[in-house]
Coordinates of C-alpha atoms and ligand atoms in Angstrom, one line a residue:
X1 CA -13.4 -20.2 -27.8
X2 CA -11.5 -16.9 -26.2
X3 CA -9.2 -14.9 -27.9
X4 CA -7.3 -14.7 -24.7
X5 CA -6.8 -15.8 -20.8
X6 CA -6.7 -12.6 -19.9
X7 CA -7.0 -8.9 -21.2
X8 CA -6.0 -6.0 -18.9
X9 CA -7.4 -2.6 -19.7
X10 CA -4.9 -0.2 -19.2
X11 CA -0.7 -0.3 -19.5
X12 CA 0.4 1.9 -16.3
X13 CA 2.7 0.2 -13.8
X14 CA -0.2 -2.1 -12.6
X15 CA -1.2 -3.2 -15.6
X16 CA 2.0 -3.6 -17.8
X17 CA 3.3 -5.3 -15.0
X18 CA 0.2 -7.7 -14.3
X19 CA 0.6 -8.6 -18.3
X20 CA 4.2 -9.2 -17.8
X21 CA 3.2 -11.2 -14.7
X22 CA 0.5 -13.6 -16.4
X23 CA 2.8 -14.1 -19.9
X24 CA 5.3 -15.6 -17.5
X25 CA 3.3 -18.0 -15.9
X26 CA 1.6 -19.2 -19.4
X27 CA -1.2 -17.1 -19.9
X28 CA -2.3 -16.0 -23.3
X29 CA -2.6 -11.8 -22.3
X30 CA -3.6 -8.9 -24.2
X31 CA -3.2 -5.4 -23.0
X32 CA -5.0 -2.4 -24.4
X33 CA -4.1 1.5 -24.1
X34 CA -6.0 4.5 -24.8
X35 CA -2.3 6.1 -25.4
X36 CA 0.6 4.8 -27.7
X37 CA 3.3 4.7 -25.4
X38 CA 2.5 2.5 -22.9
X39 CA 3.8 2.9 -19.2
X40 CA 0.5 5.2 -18.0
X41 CA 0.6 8.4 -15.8
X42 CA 3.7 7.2 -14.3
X43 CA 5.8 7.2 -17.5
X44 CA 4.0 9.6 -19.9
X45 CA 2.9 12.6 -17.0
X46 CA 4.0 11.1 -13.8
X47 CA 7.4 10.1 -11.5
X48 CA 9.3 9.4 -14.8
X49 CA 9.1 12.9 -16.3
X50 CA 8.9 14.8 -12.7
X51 CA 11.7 12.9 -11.7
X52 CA 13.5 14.0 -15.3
X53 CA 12.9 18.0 -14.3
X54 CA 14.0 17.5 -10.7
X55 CA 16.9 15.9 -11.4
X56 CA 17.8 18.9 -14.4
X57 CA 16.7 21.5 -12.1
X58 CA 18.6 20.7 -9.3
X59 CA 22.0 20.0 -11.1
X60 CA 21.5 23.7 -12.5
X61 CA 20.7 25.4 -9.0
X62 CA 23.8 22.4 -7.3
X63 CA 26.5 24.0 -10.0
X64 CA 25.3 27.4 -9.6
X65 CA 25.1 27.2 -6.1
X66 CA 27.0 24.7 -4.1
X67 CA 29.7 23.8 -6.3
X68 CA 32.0 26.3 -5.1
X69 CA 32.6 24.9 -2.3
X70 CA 34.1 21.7 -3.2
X71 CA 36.8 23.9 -5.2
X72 CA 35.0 24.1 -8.7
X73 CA 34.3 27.1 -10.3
X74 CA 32.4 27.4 -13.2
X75 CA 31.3 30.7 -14.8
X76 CA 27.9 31.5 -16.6
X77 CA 26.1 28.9 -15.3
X78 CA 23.1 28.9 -17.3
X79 CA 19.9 26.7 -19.0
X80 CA 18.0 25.9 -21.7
X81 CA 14.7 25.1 -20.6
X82 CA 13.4 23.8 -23.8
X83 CA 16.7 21.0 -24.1
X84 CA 15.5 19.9 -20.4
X85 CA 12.0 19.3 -22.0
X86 CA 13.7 17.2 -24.3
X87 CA 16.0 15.7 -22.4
X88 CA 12.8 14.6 -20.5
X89 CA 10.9 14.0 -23.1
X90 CA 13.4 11.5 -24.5
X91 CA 13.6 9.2 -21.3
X92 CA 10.0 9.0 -21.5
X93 CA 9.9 7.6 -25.4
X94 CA 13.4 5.5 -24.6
X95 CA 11.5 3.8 -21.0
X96 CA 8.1 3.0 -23.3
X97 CA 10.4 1.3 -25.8
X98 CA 11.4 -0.8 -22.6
X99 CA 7.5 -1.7 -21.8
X100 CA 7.2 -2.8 -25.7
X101 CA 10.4 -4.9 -25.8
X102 CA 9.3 -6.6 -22.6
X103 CA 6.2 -7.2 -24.5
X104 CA 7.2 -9.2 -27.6
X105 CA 9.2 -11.3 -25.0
X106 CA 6.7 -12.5 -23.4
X107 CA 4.6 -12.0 -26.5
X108 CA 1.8 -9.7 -24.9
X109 CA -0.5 -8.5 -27.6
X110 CA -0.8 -4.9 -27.0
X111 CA -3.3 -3.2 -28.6
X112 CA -4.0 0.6 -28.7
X113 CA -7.4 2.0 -28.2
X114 CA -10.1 2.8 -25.5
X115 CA -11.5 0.1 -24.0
X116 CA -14.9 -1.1 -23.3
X117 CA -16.4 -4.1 -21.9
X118 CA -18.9 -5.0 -23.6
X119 CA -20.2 -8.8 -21.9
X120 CA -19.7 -9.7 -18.2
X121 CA -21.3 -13.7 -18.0
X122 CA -19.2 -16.1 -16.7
X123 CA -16.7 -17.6 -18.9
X124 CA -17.9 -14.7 -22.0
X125 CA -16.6 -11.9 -21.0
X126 CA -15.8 -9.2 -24.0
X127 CA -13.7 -6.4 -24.5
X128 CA -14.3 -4.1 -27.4
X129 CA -11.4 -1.8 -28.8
X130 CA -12.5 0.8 -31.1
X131 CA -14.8 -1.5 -32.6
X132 CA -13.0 -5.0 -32.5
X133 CA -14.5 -7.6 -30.1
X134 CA -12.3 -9.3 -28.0
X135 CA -13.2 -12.5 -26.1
X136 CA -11.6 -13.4 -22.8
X137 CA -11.8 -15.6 -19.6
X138 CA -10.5 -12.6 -17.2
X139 CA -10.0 -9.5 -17.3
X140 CA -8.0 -6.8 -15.0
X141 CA -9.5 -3.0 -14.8
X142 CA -5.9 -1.0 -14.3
X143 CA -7.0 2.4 -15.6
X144 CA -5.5 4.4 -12.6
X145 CA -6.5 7.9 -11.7
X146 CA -6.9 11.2 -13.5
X147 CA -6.2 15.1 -12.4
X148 CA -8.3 16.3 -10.0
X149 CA -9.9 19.6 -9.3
X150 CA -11.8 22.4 -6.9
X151 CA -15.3 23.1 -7.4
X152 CA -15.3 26.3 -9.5
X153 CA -11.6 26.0 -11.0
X154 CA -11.3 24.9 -14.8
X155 CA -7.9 23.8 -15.3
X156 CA -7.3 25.1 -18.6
X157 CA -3.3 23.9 -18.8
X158 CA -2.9 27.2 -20.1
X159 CA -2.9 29.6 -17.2
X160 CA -4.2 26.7 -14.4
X161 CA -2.4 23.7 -15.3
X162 CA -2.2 20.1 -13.6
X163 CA 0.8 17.9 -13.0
X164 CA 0.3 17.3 -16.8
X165 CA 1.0 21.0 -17.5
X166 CA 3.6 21.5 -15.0
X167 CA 5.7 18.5 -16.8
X168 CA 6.0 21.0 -19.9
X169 CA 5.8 24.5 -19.5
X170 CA 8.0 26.7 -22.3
X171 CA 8.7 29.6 -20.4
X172 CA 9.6 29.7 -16.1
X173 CA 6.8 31.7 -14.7
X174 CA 7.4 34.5 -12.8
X175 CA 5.0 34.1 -10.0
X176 CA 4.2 30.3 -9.5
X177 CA 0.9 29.1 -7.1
X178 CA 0.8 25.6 -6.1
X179 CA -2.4 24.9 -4.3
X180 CA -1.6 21.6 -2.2
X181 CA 1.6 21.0 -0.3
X182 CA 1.1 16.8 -1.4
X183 CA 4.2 14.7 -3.2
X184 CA 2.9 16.9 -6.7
X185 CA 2.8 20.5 -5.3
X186 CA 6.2 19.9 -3.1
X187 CA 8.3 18.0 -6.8
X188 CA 6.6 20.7 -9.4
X189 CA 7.6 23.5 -6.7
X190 CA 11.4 22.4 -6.4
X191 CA 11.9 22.3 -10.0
X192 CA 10.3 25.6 -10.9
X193 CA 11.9 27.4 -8.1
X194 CA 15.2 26.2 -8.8
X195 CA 15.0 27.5 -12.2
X196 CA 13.5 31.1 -11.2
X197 CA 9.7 31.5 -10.3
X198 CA 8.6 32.8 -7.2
X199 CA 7.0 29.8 -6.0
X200 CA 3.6 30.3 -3.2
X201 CA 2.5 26.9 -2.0
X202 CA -1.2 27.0 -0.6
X203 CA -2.1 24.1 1.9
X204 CA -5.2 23.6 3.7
X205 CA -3.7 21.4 6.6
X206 CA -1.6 23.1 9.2
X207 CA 1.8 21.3 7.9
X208 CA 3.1 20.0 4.2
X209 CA 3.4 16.8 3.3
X210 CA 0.8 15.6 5.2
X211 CA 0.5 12.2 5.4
X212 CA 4.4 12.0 6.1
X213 CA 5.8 12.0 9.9
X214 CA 5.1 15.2 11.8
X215 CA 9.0 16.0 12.6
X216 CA 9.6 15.2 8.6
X217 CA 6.8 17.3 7.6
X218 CA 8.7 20.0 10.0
X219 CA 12.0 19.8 8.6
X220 CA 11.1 19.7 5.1
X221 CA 9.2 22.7 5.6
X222 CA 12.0 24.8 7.3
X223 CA 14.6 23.2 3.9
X224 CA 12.5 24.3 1.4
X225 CA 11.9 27.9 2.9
X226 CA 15.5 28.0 2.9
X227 CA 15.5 27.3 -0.6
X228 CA 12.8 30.8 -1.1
X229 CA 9.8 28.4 -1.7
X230 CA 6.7 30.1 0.4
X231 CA 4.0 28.6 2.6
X232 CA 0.7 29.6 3.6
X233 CA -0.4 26.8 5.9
X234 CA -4.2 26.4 7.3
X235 CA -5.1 27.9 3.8
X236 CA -7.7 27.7 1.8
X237 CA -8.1 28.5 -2.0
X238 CA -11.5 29.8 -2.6
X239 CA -11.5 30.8 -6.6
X240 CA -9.4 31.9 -8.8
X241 CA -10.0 35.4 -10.9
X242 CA -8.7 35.0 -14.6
X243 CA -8.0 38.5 -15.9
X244 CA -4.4 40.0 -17.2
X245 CA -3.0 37.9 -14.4
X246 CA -4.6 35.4 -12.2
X247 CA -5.9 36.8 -8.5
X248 CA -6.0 33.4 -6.3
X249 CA -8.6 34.2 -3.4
X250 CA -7.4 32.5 -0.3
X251 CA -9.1 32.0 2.6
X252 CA -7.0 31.4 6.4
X253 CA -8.5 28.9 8.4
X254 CA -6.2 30.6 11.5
X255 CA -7.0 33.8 11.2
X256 CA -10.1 33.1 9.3
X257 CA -9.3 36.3 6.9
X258 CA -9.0 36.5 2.7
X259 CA -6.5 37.3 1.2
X260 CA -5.6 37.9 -2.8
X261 CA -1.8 36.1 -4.2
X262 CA -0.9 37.6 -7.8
X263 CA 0.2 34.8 -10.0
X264 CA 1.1 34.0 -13.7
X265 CA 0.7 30.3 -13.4
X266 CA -1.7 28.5 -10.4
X267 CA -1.0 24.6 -10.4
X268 CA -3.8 22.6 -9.0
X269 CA -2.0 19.9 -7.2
X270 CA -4.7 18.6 -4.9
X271 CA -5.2 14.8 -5.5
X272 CA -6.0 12.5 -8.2
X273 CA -9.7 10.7 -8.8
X274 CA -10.5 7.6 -10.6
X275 CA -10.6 7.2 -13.8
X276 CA -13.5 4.7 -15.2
X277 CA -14.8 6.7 -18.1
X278 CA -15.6 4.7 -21.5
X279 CA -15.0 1.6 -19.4
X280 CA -18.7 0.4 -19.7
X281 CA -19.3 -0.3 -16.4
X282 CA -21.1 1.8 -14.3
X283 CA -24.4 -0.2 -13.5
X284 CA -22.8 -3.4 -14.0
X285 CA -19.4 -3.1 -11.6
X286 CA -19.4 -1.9 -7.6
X287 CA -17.8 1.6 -7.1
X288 CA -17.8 3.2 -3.7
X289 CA -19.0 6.6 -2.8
X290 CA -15.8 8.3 -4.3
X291 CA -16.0 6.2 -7.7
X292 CA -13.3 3.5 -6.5
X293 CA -13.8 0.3 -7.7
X294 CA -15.0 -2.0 -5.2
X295 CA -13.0 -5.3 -5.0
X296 CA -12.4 -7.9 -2.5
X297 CA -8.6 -9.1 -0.9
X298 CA -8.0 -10.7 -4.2
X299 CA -9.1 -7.7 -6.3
X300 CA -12.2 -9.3 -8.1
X301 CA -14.9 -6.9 -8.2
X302 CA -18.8 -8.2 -8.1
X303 CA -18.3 -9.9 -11.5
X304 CA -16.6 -13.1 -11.8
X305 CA -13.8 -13.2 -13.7
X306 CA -12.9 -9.2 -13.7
X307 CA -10.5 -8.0 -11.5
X308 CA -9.4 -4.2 -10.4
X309 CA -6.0 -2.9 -9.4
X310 CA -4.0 0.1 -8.7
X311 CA -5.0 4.0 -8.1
X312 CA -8.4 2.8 -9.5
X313 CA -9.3 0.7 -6.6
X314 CA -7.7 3.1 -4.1
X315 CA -5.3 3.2 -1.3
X316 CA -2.0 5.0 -1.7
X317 CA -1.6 6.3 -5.4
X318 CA 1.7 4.8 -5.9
X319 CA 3.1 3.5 -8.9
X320 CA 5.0 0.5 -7.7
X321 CA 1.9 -0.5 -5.0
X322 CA -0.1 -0.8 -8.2
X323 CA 2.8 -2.9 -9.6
X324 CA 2.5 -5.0 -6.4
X325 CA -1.6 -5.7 -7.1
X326 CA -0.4 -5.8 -10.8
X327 CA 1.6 -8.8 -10.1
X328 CA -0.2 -10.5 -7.3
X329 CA -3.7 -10.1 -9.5
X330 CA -1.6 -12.4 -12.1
X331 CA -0.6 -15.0 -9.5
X332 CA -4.5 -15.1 -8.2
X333 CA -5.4 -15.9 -11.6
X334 CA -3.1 -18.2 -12.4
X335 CA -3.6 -19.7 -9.2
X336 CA -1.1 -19.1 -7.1
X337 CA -1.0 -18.1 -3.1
X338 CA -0.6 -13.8 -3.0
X339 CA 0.4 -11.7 -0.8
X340 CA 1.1 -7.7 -0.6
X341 CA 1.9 -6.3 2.8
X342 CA 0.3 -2.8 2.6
X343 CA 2.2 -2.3 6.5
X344 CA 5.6 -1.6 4.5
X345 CA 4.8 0.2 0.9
X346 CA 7.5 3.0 1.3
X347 CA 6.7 6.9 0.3
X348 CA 8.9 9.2 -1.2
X349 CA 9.1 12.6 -2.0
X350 CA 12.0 13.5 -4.6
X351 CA 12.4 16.8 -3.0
X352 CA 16.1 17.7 -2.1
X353 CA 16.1 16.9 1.0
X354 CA 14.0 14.2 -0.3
X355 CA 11.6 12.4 2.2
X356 CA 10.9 9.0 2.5
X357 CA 8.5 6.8 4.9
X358 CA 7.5 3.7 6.1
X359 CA 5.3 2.1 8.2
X360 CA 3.9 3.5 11.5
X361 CA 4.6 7.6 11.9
X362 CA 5.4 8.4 15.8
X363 CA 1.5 10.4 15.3
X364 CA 0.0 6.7 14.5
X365 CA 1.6 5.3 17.3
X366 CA 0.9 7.6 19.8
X367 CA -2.9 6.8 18.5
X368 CA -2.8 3.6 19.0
X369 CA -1.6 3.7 22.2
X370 CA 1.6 1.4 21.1
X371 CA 5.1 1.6 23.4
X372 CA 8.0 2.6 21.5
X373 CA 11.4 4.1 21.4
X374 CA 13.0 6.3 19.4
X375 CA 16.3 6.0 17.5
X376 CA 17.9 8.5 15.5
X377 CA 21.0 9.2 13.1
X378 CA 22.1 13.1 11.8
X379 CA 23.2 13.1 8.9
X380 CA 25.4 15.5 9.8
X381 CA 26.8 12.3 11.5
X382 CA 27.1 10.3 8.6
X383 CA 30.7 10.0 6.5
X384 CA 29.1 9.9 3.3
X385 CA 26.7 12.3 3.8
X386 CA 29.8 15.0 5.2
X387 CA 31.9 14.2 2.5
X388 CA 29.4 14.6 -0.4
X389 CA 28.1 18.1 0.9
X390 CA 24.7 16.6 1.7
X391 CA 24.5 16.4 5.6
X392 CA 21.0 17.9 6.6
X393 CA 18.8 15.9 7.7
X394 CA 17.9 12.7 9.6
X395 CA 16.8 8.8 9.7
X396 CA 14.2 8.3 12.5
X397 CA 13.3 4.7 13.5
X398 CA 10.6 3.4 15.4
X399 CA 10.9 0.5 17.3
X400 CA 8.6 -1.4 19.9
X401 CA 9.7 -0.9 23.5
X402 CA 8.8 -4.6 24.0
X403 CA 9.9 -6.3 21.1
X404 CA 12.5 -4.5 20.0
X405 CA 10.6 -4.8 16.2
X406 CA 11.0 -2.1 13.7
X407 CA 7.2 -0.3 13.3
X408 CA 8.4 2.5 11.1
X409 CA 11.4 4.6 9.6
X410 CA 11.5 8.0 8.3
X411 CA 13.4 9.8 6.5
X412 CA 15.1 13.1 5.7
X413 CA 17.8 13.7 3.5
X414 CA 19.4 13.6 0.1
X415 CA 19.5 10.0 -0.4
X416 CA 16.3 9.3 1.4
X417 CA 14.4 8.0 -1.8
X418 CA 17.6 5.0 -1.9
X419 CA 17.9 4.3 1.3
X420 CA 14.1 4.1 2.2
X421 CA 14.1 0.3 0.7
X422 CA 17.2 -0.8 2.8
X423 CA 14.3 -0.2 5.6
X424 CA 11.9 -2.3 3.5
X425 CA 13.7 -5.4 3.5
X426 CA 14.3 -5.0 6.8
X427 CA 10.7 -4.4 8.2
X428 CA 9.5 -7.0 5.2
X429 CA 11.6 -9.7 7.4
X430 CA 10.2 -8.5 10.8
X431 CA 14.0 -7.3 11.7
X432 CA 14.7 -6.1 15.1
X433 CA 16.7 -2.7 15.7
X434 CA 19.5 -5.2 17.2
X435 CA 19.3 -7.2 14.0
X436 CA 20.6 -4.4 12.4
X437 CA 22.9 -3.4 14.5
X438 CA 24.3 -7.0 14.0
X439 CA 25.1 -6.3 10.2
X440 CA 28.2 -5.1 8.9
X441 CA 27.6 -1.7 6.4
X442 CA 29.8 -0.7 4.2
X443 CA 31.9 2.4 5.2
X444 CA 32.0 5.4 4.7
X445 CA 28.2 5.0 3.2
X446 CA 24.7 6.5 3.6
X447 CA 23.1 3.1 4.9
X448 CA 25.1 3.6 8.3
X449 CA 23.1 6.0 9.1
X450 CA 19.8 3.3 9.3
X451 CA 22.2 1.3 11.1
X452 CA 23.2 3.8 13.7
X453 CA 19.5 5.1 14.3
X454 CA 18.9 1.2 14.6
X455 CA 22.0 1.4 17.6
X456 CA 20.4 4.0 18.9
X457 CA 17.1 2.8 19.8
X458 CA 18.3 -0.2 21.1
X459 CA 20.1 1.2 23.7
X460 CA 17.8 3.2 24.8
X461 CA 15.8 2.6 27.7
Ligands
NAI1 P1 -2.1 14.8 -2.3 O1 -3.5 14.3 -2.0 O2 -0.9 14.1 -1.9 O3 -2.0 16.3 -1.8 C1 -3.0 17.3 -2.1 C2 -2.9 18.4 -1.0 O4 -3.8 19.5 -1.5 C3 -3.4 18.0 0.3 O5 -2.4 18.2 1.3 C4 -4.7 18.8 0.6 O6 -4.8 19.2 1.9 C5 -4.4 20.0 -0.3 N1 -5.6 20.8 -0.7 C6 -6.8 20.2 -1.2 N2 -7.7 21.2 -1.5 C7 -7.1 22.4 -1.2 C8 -7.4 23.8 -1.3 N3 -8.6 24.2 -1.8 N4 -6.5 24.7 -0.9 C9 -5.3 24.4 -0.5 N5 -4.9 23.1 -0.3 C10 -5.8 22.1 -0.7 O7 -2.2 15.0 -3.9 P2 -1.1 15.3 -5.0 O8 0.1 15.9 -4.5 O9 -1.9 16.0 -6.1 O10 -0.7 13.8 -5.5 C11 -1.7 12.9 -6.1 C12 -1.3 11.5 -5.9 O11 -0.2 11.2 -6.6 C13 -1.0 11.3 -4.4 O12 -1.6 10.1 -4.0 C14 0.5 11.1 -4.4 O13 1.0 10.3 -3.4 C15 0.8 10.6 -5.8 N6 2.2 11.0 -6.2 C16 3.2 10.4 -5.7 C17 4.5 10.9 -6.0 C18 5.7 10.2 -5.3 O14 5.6 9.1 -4.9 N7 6.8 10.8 -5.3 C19 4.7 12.0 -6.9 C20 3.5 12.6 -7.4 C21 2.3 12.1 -7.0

């Protein structure tokens, strides 16, 4: 006898979701959490508080410093930085009261506590939870990632803090370093420049936001200079000297020289790692060289019967393509037919401009040797974008010069993090640029602008 169908360790986006997903189609499902509220990285230290501070941050610096314009004037514009915390802080509690709702639902036992497996045969597998032993048929590993670091740098969340820090720091620092110029470096640096630091963003590739489009990577660079954020590009961080303030060592690639940046806070914001600690596993379950759990287009690892999803497994570290292997993982063991399409998992960046991708990038096609045509919509052509004071930037589609198939769209601009999944549904049904075209938009609205880039490319040669 089995205490339940399934257990998943871990209640991020993947696994919440994966429970929610195998209570629906009849499975008797247990989740367990290290942390009370459940919702993982994502909810507790992730896109849910980040996104909190950006959007707080940026509606101080908007009515300080665009408001103006559209012919309201407000005096002593000012903020509380701890009510923002809280503010943030109380979105957090109010969205993990969401994840426990959903669970008595679909009655999911959730059950808080580190967990372990403790037996891996066939049909006796065991999870143990601060002592209790739990019997199950399956069981889905969604434990996610944690913080990474650089050899030599102790993130103490005092002085060098993580994303984690970042989320709830009591006073703005004066002089901010960011080392990494990825989604975390590029968020944290917008919200604590808007609200006063001096913000130096250290990135050892030639360009920010590196896994985006080249000309996105470009343009977001030149907005957030704009904004007083600073770059040093092909540049390395070396160590970090702790004394009355810190003295970041960086090394140029370009001109291959040191150099010393004064700061009063350095966030390390240069990836995130597996996390498999107190799992249990490590001579029983494959991991590759980089401590990813190895698992195979259904996402069961070597042993029968245990699965892996999400950041832990690796591939993009993106909460909702962990909730896409959260939910297929549940069909697989439930027996139905899968499918994620990894081509058209969009990326976003909640800067403002934000940026958004997906699909091929013009540098990936290029590579491939692919045919294609560019289309392309300002902004500053765009209605909605004109009237709403928001007009930089630009949509950038991709299309195949023989098929006339959408490969890839990107995306600069403040409502690239909305529009961005217009795109999706679009690639996700193999839509042509002229499809597109072919559908009426609301006007005056944001979406045009896809549209037009869409016209664009198809009447181009
Ligand atoms: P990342 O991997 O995206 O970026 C890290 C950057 O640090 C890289 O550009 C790398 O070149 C640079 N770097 C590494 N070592 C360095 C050194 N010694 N000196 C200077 N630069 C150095 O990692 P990030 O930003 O920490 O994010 C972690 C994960 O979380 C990513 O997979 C990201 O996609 C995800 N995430 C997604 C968000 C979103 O979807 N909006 C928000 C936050 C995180």
């Amino acid at each position: 006898m089995t205490d339940y169908d399934l257990i998943v360790i871990g209640g991020g986006p993947g696994g919440y979701k994966c429970a929610i997903a195998a209570a629906k189609f009849g499975l008797k499902v247990a989740c367990v959490d290290k942390n009370d509220i459940f919702g993982g990285t994502c909810l507790r230290v992730g896109c849910i508080p980040s996104k909190a501070l950006l959007h707080s941050s940026y509606q101080y610096s908007h009515t300080k410093n665009d408001l103006s314009k559209l012919g309201i004037k407000i005096k002593g514009v000012n903020f509380d930085l701890n009510e923002m915390l809280s503010y943030k802080d109380a979105r957090v509690q109010e969205l993990g009261k969401g994840i426990e709702y959903l669970f008595n639902l679909y009655k999911i036992t959730k059950i808080n506590g580190l967990g372990k497996i403790t037996a891996f045969d066939q049909g006796n597998l065991e999870v143990s939870v601060e002592g209790k032993v739990l019997k199950t048929k399956n069981i889905v590993i969604a434990t996610g990632s944690d913080v990474s670091s650089l050899p030599g740098i102790n993130i103490d969340e005092e002085n060098i803090i993580s994303s984690t820090g970042a989320l709830s720091l009591t006073e703005v620092p004066k002089r901010l370093v960011v080392i990494g110029a990825g989604a975390i470096g590029l968020e944290m640096s917008s919200v604590w420049s808007r609200l006063g630091s001096e913000v130096t963003v250290v990135e050892f590739f030639d360009r920010i936001a590196a896994a985006m489009d080249n000309e996105l990577s470009k343009s977001l660079l030149s907005s957030l200079q704009k904004q007083g954020i600073k770059f040093l590009l092909s540049s390395k961080v070396e160590e970090i000297e702790q004394g009355k303030t810190l003295n970041v060592k960086v090394f140029s690639t370009k001109d291959n020289q040191m150099s010393t940046i004064e700061a009063d806070k350095v966030l390390v914001a240069v990836g995130r790692k597996p996390c498999t600690e107190g799992l249990g596993i490590d001579d029983k379950i494959g991991k590759d060289n980089r401590g990813f759990i190895q698992v195979n287009n259904k996402y069961e690892t070597n042993v029968k019967g245990i699965f892996a999803i999400g950041d832990v497994i690796g591939g993009a570290m993106l909460a909702h393509k962990a909730e896409e292997e959260g939910v297929a993982v549940a069909e697989v063991i439930s027996g139905q037919l899968p499918h994620v399409d990894y081509e058209i998992i969009p990326s976003v960046i909640y800067t403002h401009p934000a940026v958004s991708s997906i699909g091929r990038t013009e540098e990936e096609l290029k590579n491939a040797g692919r045919k294609y045509k560019i289309g392309k919509c300002q902004f500053a052509a765009n209605g909605r974008a004109k009237i709403t004071d928001d007009a930089e930037g630009f949509v950038k589609v991709l299309v195949c010069s023989e098929t006339d198939t959408i490969l890839g769209v990107h995306i600069i601009g403040a409502y690239a993090d909305t529009l961005i999944n217009e795109t999706a549904v679009a690639m996700a049904y193999g839509a042509a640029a002229e499809d597109i075209y072919r559908i009426c938009h609301s006007h005056p609205d944001i979406n045009e602008a896809f549209r037009d880039a869409c016209i664009d490319a198809f009447f181009k040669k």
